[in-house]
Short mmCIF file of C-alpha atoms in Angstrom, two decimals:
data_model
loop_
_atom_site.label_atom_id
_atom_site.label_comp_id
_atom_site.label_asym_id
_atom_site.label_seq_id
_atom_site.Cartn_x
_atom_site.Cartn_y
_atom_site.Cartn_z
CA GLY A 1 27.02 -55.80 -3.97
CA VAL A 2 27.83 -55.57 -8.21
CA HIS A 3 27.92 -59.29 -8.33
CA MET A 4 24.23 -59.37 -8.36
CA ALA A 5 24.32 -57.68 -11.46
CA ALA A 6 23.68 -60.90 -13.35
CA THR A 7 24.08 -64.49 -13.29
CA ILE A 8 25.46 -65.91 -16.50
CA LEU A 9 25.26 -70.07 -17.13
CA ILE A 10 28.58 -71.25 -19.23
CA ALA A 11 27.60 -74.86 -20.73
CA ASP A 12 30.70 -76.41 -22.08
CA ASP A 13 32.08 -79.73 -21.61
CA ASP A 14 35.86 -78.90 -22.11
CA ALA A 15 37.32 -77.87 -18.81
CA VAL A 16 39.97 -75.57 -20.01
CA GLN A 17 37.37 -73.46 -22.14
CA ARG A 18 34.81 -73.43 -19.29
CA ARG A 19 37.79 -71.88 -17.00
CA LEU A 20 38.70 -69.32 -20.00
CA ALA A 21 34.95 -68.40 -20.31
CA GLU A 22 34.44 -68.15 -16.38
CA ASN A 23 37.30 -65.80 -16.10
CA MET A 24 36.20 -63.59 -18.62
CA VAL A 25 32.44 -63.34 -16.96
CA GLN A 26 34.13 -62.56 -13.99
CA LYS A 27 36.09 -59.94 -15.07
CA CYS A 28 33.02 -58.72 -16.55
CA GLY A 29 31.55 -58.46 -12.90
CA TYR A 30 28.54 -61.03 -13.32
CA ALA A 31 28.41 -64.29 -11.41
CA GLN A 32 28.13 -67.50 -13.03
CA LEU A 33 26.95 -70.86 -12.92
CA VAL A 34 28.76 -73.86 -14.86
CA ALA A 35 27.45 -76.92 -16.51
CA GLU A 36 29.64 -79.98 -18.00
CA SER A 37 27.12 -80.94 -20.21
CA GLY A 38 24.07 -80.01 -22.03
CA ASP A 39 22.07 -82.33 -19.70
CA GLU A 40 23.09 -80.20 -16.74
CA ALA A 41 22.30 -77.21 -18.38
CA VAL A 42 18.92 -77.99 -18.95
CA ALA A 43 18.61 -79.17 -15.28
CA LEU A 44 19.68 -75.60 -14.13
CA LEU A 45 17.62 -73.88 -16.60
CA THR A 46 14.56 -75.53 -15.43
CA ALA A 47 15.38 -75.45 -11.95
CA PRO A 48 12.19 -73.97 -9.72
CA ASP A 49 14.88 -71.00 -9.40
CA GLY A 50 15.76 -70.91 -12.61
CA GLN A 51 14.81 -67.49 -13.83
CA ALA A 52 17.59 -66.51 -11.33
CA ILE A 53 19.87 -67.16 -14.64
CA ASP A 54 20.16 -63.81 -16.84
CA ALA A 55 22.32 -65.22 -19.79
CA VAL A 56 23.90 -68.59 -21.34
CA VAL A 57 27.11 -68.98 -22.85
CA LEU A 58 26.45 -72.02 -24.82
CA ASP A 59 29.14 -74.45 -26.08
CA LEU A 60 27.30 -76.01 -29.62
CA VAL A 61 29.44 -79.15 -29.62
CA MET A 62 29.21 -81.68 -26.51
CA PRO A 63 28.65 -85.36 -26.18
CA GLY A 64 25.43 -86.39 -25.37
CA LEU A 65 22.80 -83.64 -25.36
CA ASP A 66 24.67 -80.66 -27.27
CA GLY A 67 24.01 -76.80 -28.13
CA LEU A 68 21.14 -77.25 -30.63
CA GLY A 69 19.68 -79.78 -28.11
CA VAL A 70 19.63 -77.37 -25.15
CA LEU A 71 18.57 -74.50 -27.51
CA ALA A 72 15.21 -76.82 -28.30
CA ARG A 73 14.71 -77.51 -24.73
CA ILE A 74 15.02 -73.93 -23.86
CA ARG A 75 12.30 -73.25 -26.53
CA GLU A 76 10.15 -75.96 -25.00
CA ALA A 77 10.21 -74.90 -21.65
CA GLY A 78 8.88 -71.62 -22.90
CA LEU A 79 11.88 -69.53 -21.38
CA SER A 80 13.47 -66.28 -22.77
CA ILE A 81 16.83 -66.58 -21.65
CA PRO A 82 19.30 -64.78 -24.09
CA VAL A 83 21.96 -67.59 -25.40
CA ILE A 84 25.38 -66.67 -26.97
CA VAL A 85 26.45 -69.64 -28.35
CA GLN A 86 30.32 -70.40 -28.76
CA THR A 87 31.78 -72.73 -31.67
CA ALA A 88 35.36 -73.89 -32.94
CA HIS A 89 36.68 -72.17 -36.37
CA GLY A 90 34.85 -73.72 -39.04
CA GLY A 91 31.73 -74.41 -37.48
CA ILE A 92 29.51 -71.92 -39.31
CA ASP A 93 26.78 -74.20 -40.48
CA ASN A 94 26.23 -75.06 -36.92
CA VAL A 95 25.82 -71.09 -35.95
CA VAL A 96 23.48 -70.50 -39.04
CA SER A 97 21.52 -73.38 -37.31
CA ALA A 98 21.79 -72.16 -33.60
CA MET A 99 20.59 -68.71 -34.71
CA ARG A 100 17.72 -70.23 -36.49
CA ALA A 101 16.69 -72.16 -33.10
CA GLY A 102 16.99 -69.24 -31.18
CA ALA A 103 20.54 -68.21 -30.15
CA GLN A 104 20.89 -64.34 -29.81
CA ASP A 105 24.62 -64.34 -30.93
CA PHE A 106 27.33 -66.38 -31.48
CA VAL A 107 31.09 -65.92 -30.70
CA VAL A 108 34.14 -68.05 -32.45
CA LYS A 109 36.49 -69.82 -29.84
CA PRO A 110 38.80 -68.47 -28.40
CA ALA A 111 36.66 -65.40 -28.09
CA SER A 112 38.44 -62.35 -27.05
CA PHE A 113 37.49 -60.73 -23.44
CA GLU A 114 36.01 -57.37 -25.48
CA ARG A 115 33.55 -59.37 -27.94
CA LEU A 116 32.20 -61.47 -25.42
CA GLN A 117 32.02 -58.67 -22.95
CA VAL A 118 29.76 -56.84 -25.51
CA SER A 119 28.07 -59.73 -26.60
CA LEU A 120 26.91 -60.10 -22.93
CA ARG A 121 25.89 -56.57 -22.45
CA ASN A 122 23.60 -56.48 -25.90
CA ALA A 123 22.07 -59.71 -24.69
CA LEU A 124 21.01 -58.52 -21.29
CA ASN A 125 20.23 -55.30 -22.42
CA THR A 126 17.74 -56.56 -25.11
CA SER A 127 16.58 -58.97 -22.65
CA ALA A 128 15.91 -56.32 -20.27
CA LEU A 129 14.05 -54.23 -22.90
CA LYS A 130 11.71 -57.19 -23.87
CA GLY A 131 10.92 -57.58 -20.29
CA GLU A 132 9.85 -53.71 -19.93
CA LEU A 133 7.88 -53.56 -23.20
CA GLN A 134 6.06 -56.88 -21.92
CA ARG A 135 5.32 -55.32 -18.65
CA ILE A 136 4.22 -52.10 -20.11
CA ARG A 137 1.93 -54.26 -22.49
CA HIS A 138 0.72 -56.67 -19.69
CA SER A 139 -0.14 -53.63 -17.52
CA ARG A 140 -2.16 -51.70 -20.11
CA GLU A 141 -4.15 -54.83 -20.99
CA GLY A 142 -4.70 -55.70 -17.08
CA ARG A 143 -3.04 -58.80 -17.92
CA LEU A 144 0.36 -58.32 -15.48
CA THR A 145 1.27 -61.72 -13.36
CA PHE A 146 3.75 -62.33 -10.63
CA ALA A 147 6.46 -63.00 -13.72
CA ASP A 148 6.45 -59.02 -14.66
CA ILE A 149 7.58 -57.97 -10.79
CA ILE A 150 11.22 -57.97 -10.72
CA THR A 151 12.76 -59.16 -7.59
CA ARG A 152 15.71 -61.49 -6.81
CA SER A 153 15.51 -61.10 -3.02
CA GLU A 154 14.46 -63.57 -0.30
CA ALA A 155 12.59 -61.29 1.51
CA MET A 156 10.20 -61.05 -1.84
CA ALA A 157 9.84 -64.36 -2.32
CA ALA A 158 7.90 -65.25 0.99
CA VAL A 159 5.71 -62.21 -0.04
CA LEU A 160 5.16 -63.38 -3.54
CA ARG A 161 4.32 -66.83 -2.46
CA THR A 162 1.75 -65.45 -0.21
CA ALA A 163 0.21 -62.86 -2.88
CA GLN A 164 0.26 -65.87 -5.65
CA LYS A 165 -1.97 -68.25 -2.86
CA ALA A 166 -4.13 -65.12 -2.56
CA ALA A 167 -4.83 -64.53 -6.20
CA ALA A 168 -6.58 -67.92 -6.32
CA SER A 169 -9.31 -67.16 -4.10
CA SER A 170 -11.51 -64.07 -3.93
CA ILE A 171 -10.11 -63.10 -0.22
CA PRO A 172 -9.93 -59.57 0.61
CA VAL A 173 -6.18 -58.63 0.74
CA LEU A 174 -4.56 -55.58 2.40
CA ILE A 175 -1.31 -54.41 1.07
CA GLU A 176 1.06 -52.66 3.14
CA GLY A 177 4.56 -50.82 2.59
CA GLU A 178 6.14 -47.52 2.27
CA SER A 179 5.37 -45.37 -0.64
CA GLY A 180 6.89 -46.46 -3.74
CA VAL A 181 7.24 -49.73 -3.22
CA GLY A 182 5.03 -51.32 -5.72
CA LYS A 183 1.75 -51.91 -3.91
CA GLU A 184 -0.19 -51.25 -7.25
CA LEU A 185 1.90 -53.20 -9.05
CA PHE A 186 0.99 -56.75 -6.60
CA ALA A 187 -2.52 -55.63 -6.62
CA ARG A 188 -2.24 -55.72 -10.84
CA ALA A 189 -0.21 -58.96 -10.33
CA ILE A 190 -2.88 -60.64 -8.05
CA HIS A 191 -6.14 -59.30 -10.42
CA GLY A 192 -3.95 -60.48 -13.73
CA THR A 193 -3.22 -63.96 -12.10
CA SER A 194 -6.69 -64.52 -10.74
CA GLU A 195 -9.79 -65.99 -12.66
CA ARG A 196 -11.40 -62.23 -12.63
CA LYS A 197 -8.26 -61.37 -15.32
CA SER A 198 -10.99 -60.84 -17.93
CA ARG A 199 -12.57 -58.19 -16.13
CA PRO A 200 -11.96 -54.89 -15.23
CA PHE A 201 -9.14 -53.70 -12.68
CA VAL A 202 -10.36 -50.46 -11.14
CA ALA A 203 -7.38 -48.30 -9.11
CA VAL A 204 -9.09 -46.04 -6.83
CA ASN A 205 -6.75 -43.39 -5.03
CA CYS A 206 -8.55 -42.71 -1.32
CA GLY A 207 -6.17 -40.25 -0.67
CA ALA A 208 -6.08 -37.86 -3.70
CA ILE A 209 -10.25 -37.36 -3.89
CA PRO A 210 -11.58 -34.41 -1.97
CA ASP A 211 -13.62 -35.32 0.98
CA ASN A 212 -16.91 -34.44 -0.52
CA LEU A 213 -16.66 -36.24 -3.63
CA VAL A 214 -15.51 -39.59 -2.04
CA GLU A 215 -18.70 -41.19 -2.15
CA SER A 216 -20.06 -40.19 -5.68
CA ILE A 217 -16.83 -41.40 -7.06
CA LEU A 218 -16.79 -44.71 -5.52
CA PHE A 219 -20.78 -45.41 -5.46
CA GLY A 220 -21.95 -43.17 -8.13
CA HIS A 221 -24.56 -40.31 -7.79
CA GLU A 222 -27.95 -39.66 -9.73
CA LYS A 223 -28.60 -36.62 -12.01
CA GLY A 224 -28.91 -33.70 -9.79
CA ALA A 225 -28.00 -35.51 -6.55
CA PHE A 226 -25.95 -32.57 -5.59
CA THR A 227 -25.14 -28.90 -6.95
CA GLY A 228 -23.17 -29.77 -10.41
CA ALA A 229 -24.03 -33.33 -10.74
CA THR A 230 -25.60 -32.68 -14.14
CA GLU A 231 -25.80 -36.18 -15.20
CA ARG A 232 -25.71 -39.80 -13.66
CA HIS A 233 -22.41 -41.44 -12.63
CA MET A 234 -22.07 -44.98 -11.97
CA GLY A 235 -19.26 -44.83 -9.62
CA LYS A 236 -15.63 -47.26 -9.53
CA PHE A 237 -17.79 -49.96 -7.69
CA VAL A 238 -20.14 -50.65 -10.78
CA GLU A 239 -17.45 -50.09 -13.08
CA ALA A 240 -15.02 -52.67 -11.33
CA ASN A 241 -18.21 -55.40 -11.28
CA GLY A 242 -17.23 -58.69 -11.91
CA GLY A 243 -13.57 -57.58 -11.66
CA THR A 244 -11.45 -55.85 -8.51
CA LEU A 245 -11.43 -52.54 -6.93
CA PHE A 246 -8.20 -51.36 -5.72
CA LEU A 247 -8.29 -48.94 -2.82
CA ASP A 248 -5.00 -47.42 -2.50
CA GLU A 249 -4.37 -45.40 0.72
CA VAL A 250 -7.77 -46.66 2.15
CA GLY A 251 -6.72 -45.19 5.46
CA GLU A 252 -7.63 -41.97 4.40
CA LEU A 253 -11.16 -42.44 3.82
CA PRO A 254 -13.69 -39.98 5.26
CA LEU A 255 -15.93 -41.66 7.93
CA ALA A 256 -19.14 -41.52 6.02
CA ALA A 257 -17.31 -43.07 2.96
CA GLN A 258 -16.06 -45.91 5.63
CA VAL A 259 -19.78 -46.66 6.68
CA LYS A 260 -20.90 -47.20 2.98
CA LEU A 261 -17.70 -49.14 2.15
CA LEU A 262 -18.59 -51.59 4.91
CA ARG A 263 -22.12 -51.96 3.96
CA ALA A 264 -21.43 -52.55 0.39
CA LEU A 265 -18.69 -55.23 1.49
CA GLN A 266 -21.24 -56.86 3.87
CA GLU A 267 -24.34 -56.91 1.37
CA GLY A 268 -22.74 -56.72 -2.08
CA THR A 269 -24.68 -53.84 -2.90
CA VAL A 270 -24.08 -50.40 -3.39
CA GLU A 271 -26.06 -47.36 -3.35
CA ALA A 272 -25.31 -44.14 -5.29
CA VAL A 273 -25.83 -40.71 -3.98
CA GLY A 274 -29.39 -39.69 -4.31
CA GLY A 275 -30.10 -43.28 -5.62
CA ARG A 276 -33.32 -44.95 -4.69
CA ARG A 277 -32.49 -48.44 -5.11
CA PRO A 278 -29.37 -50.34 -3.96
CA VAL A 279 -27.45 -52.04 -6.92
CA LYS A 280 -25.94 -55.37 -6.92
CA VAL A 281 -22.09 -55.75 -7.42
CA ASP A 282 -19.43 -58.54 -7.42
CA VAL A 283 -16.32 -57.10 -6.58
CA ARG A 284 -12.99 -58.49 -5.34
CA ILE A 285 -11.37 -55.80 -2.99
CA ILE A 286 -7.58 -55.49 -2.49
CA SER A 287 -6.60 -52.06 -0.60
CA ALA A 288 -3.39 -50.79 0.37
CA THR A 289 -1.68 -48.31 3.13
CA ASN A 290 1.50 -46.86 3.67
CA ARG A 291 0.54 -46.34 7.00
CA LYS A 292 -0.38 -48.71 10.21
CA LEU A 293 -3.93 -49.09 9.69
CA LEU A 294 -4.05 -50.46 13.33
CA ASP A 295 -2.88 -47.38 14.73
CA LEU A 296 -5.91 -45.39 12.94
CA VAL A 297 -8.17 -47.96 14.55
CA LYS A 298 -6.79 -47.15 17.72
CA ARG A 299 -6.98 -43.44 17.18
CA GLY A 300 -10.88 -43.94 15.93
CA ALA A 301 -9.71 -42.67 12.65
CA PHE A 302 -10.53 -46.04 11.01
CA ARG A 303 -13.45 -48.22 11.81
CA GLU A 304 -12.72 -51.22 13.45
CA ASP A 305 -15.00 -53.40 11.86
CA LEU A 306 -14.15 -52.20 8.29
CA PHE A 307 -10.88 -53.17 9.18
CA TYR A 308 -11.48 -56.39 9.77
CA ARG A 309 -13.18 -56.78 6.57
CA LEU A 310 -10.02 -55.34 4.65
CA HIS A 311 -7.76 -57.13 6.44
CA VAL A 312 -8.19 -60.67 6.06
CA LEU A 313 -4.93 -61.22 4.14
CA PRO A 314 -2.06 -58.94 4.87
CA LEU A 315 0.95 -58.84 2.23
CA THR A 316 3.69 -56.38 3.66
CA ILE A 317 5.96 -55.59 0.83
CA PRO A 318 9.68 -54.64 2.05
CA PRO A 319 11.00 -51.15 1.15
CA LEU A 320 14.14 -51.32 -1.23
CA ARG A 321 16.86 -50.73 1.74
CA MET A 322 15.96 -54.37 2.58
CA ARG A 323 16.47 -55.84 -0.74
CA ARG A 324 19.42 -54.47 -2.10
CA GLU A 325 20.23 -57.02 -4.22
CA ASP A 326 17.25 -56.05 -6.37
CA ILE A 327 18.73 -52.58 -7.09
CA PRO A 328 21.33 -53.53 -9.61
CA HIS A 329 18.26 -55.75 -11.72
CA LEU A 330 16.01 -52.55 -11.22
CA LEU A 331 18.41 -50.34 -12.70
CA ARG A 332 19.00 -51.99 -15.46
CA HIS A 333 15.01 -52.46 -16.55
CA PHE A 334 14.76 -48.82 -16.15
CA LEU A 335 18.03 -47.88 -17.85
CA VAL A 336 17.10 -50.03 -21.01
CA ARG A 337 13.20 -48.53 -20.97
CA PHE A 338 14.18 -44.97 -20.42
CA ALA A 339 17.03 -44.90 -23.22
CA ALA A 340 15.04 -46.71 -25.55
CA GLU A 341 11.93 -43.81 -24.76
CA GLU A 342 14.26 -40.81 -24.69
CA ASN A 343 16.13 -42.26 -27.82
CA ARG A 344 19.36 -42.19 -26.33
CA THR A 345 22.26 -45.08 -26.66
CA ILE A 346 23.33 -46.00 -23.37
CA THR A 347 24.97 -49.31 -23.01
CA GLY A 348 24.99 -49.55 -19.14
CA ILE A 349 25.77 -48.18 -15.50
CA SER A 350 29.43 -48.47 -14.33
CA GLY A 351 30.19 -50.93 -11.68
CA GLU A 352 31.16 -48.21 -9.21
CA ALA A 353 27.93 -46.30 -10.12
CA VAL A 354 25.83 -49.57 -9.42
CA ALA A 355 27.72 -50.14 -6.24
CA HIS A 356 26.96 -46.68 -4.94
CA LEU A 357 23.35 -46.70 -5.79
CA ALA A 358 22.72 -50.04 -3.95
CA GLN A 359 24.30 -48.55 -0.69
CA LEU A 360 21.75 -45.86 -0.64
CA ASP A 361 18.65 -46.28 1.36
CA TRP A 362 16.34 -45.11 -1.19
CA PRO A 363 13.40 -43.71 1.08
CA GLY A 364 11.05 -43.14 -1.92
CA ASN A 365 11.61 -46.40 -3.05
CA ILE A 366 11.13 -48.09 -6.41
CA ARG A 367 9.68 -44.78 -7.35
CA GLU A 368 12.30 -43.01 -6.57
CA LEU A 369 15.01 -45.21 -7.70
CA GLU A 370 12.85 -44.87 -11.45
CA ASN A 371 12.92 -41.18 -11.35
CA THR A 372 16.63 -41.35 -10.41
CA VAL A 373 17.37 -43.38 -13.74
CA TYR A 374 15.08 -41.10 -15.77
CA ARG A 375 16.94 -38.09 -14.77
CA ALA A 376 20.17 -39.58 -15.00
CA VAL A 377 19.51 -40.63 -18.50
CA VAL A 378 17.81 -37.33 -19.88
CA MET A 379 21.14 -35.37 -18.14
CA SER A 380 23.76 -37.98 -19.39
CA GLU A 381 26.62 -36.73 -21.84
#
């Protein structure tokens, strides 16, 4: 379990130095990959599954493509992987050039275990924090993409592939999955990768609106349409015009609203409560549910015709217990974010704690894991 914590690429042409670095990385509890030349390192880093590398320990002096060459290639490829350069005594000029070329840190050979351990931990924490800040910024700006979804699991790879295909069209997507698995994150990533990304992303939690207000909130209302309607309200459909409307817990919609939703989807128009004329809208619909919608259809609680309109491309997100290898990565990301937010200097989670947490079932999924880390950061001595 713990070895999924991070994968470190070691690039060195000297077999002895390579073994030494490998032993240290292993002792830190990280998994490692090795490259015997600069070209091999670049090939591993730019492979389609290259994002599975979390940091690089790079020898600067190698025949062929040297360390500086590798750093240049990493930058050209637009990768943001932290690099720690290793240099022999007296190679300080090289170090200066390497730091200018984007290296995160340097160690002088032969590096002590403690020095490398601290360097790697800092590099991974910095990188996780950068990722978190970028995710928060992207989320705020409606530019979240699939790159912002933290996962390494096979179970998720297929889901990501389908979601990426969905993003390329305007096909309605229905995201299914337990509470807290990240359904809204997927909806935002689909929107942020689609050609509508510069237009609004509007999220509505259908389960959180009182029944008598659902239609007004979705389709809008005219002034005076009902008691308390003191001004007109345009509704979420109109608000999302040109963009994406995310209907979370769509199974909770009352039947009257389901009828209106179906009509809106069929005709591309919405009618405000108390409104005279229908308004044309162009929205892409992504809906989500943590229930089996088909069961609701069989029970007569959800309209079959609406179900088939929404369920054009189903996307099922597996629960966290089905992708335990993601737990260490999620832990690291949440930890650096909350430590930064709470202004606490916490360097990491012990191997035992990670192993224990990776074994749990997490019925509340990622949201529960996130809350657990938050609480731990606040309570830690």
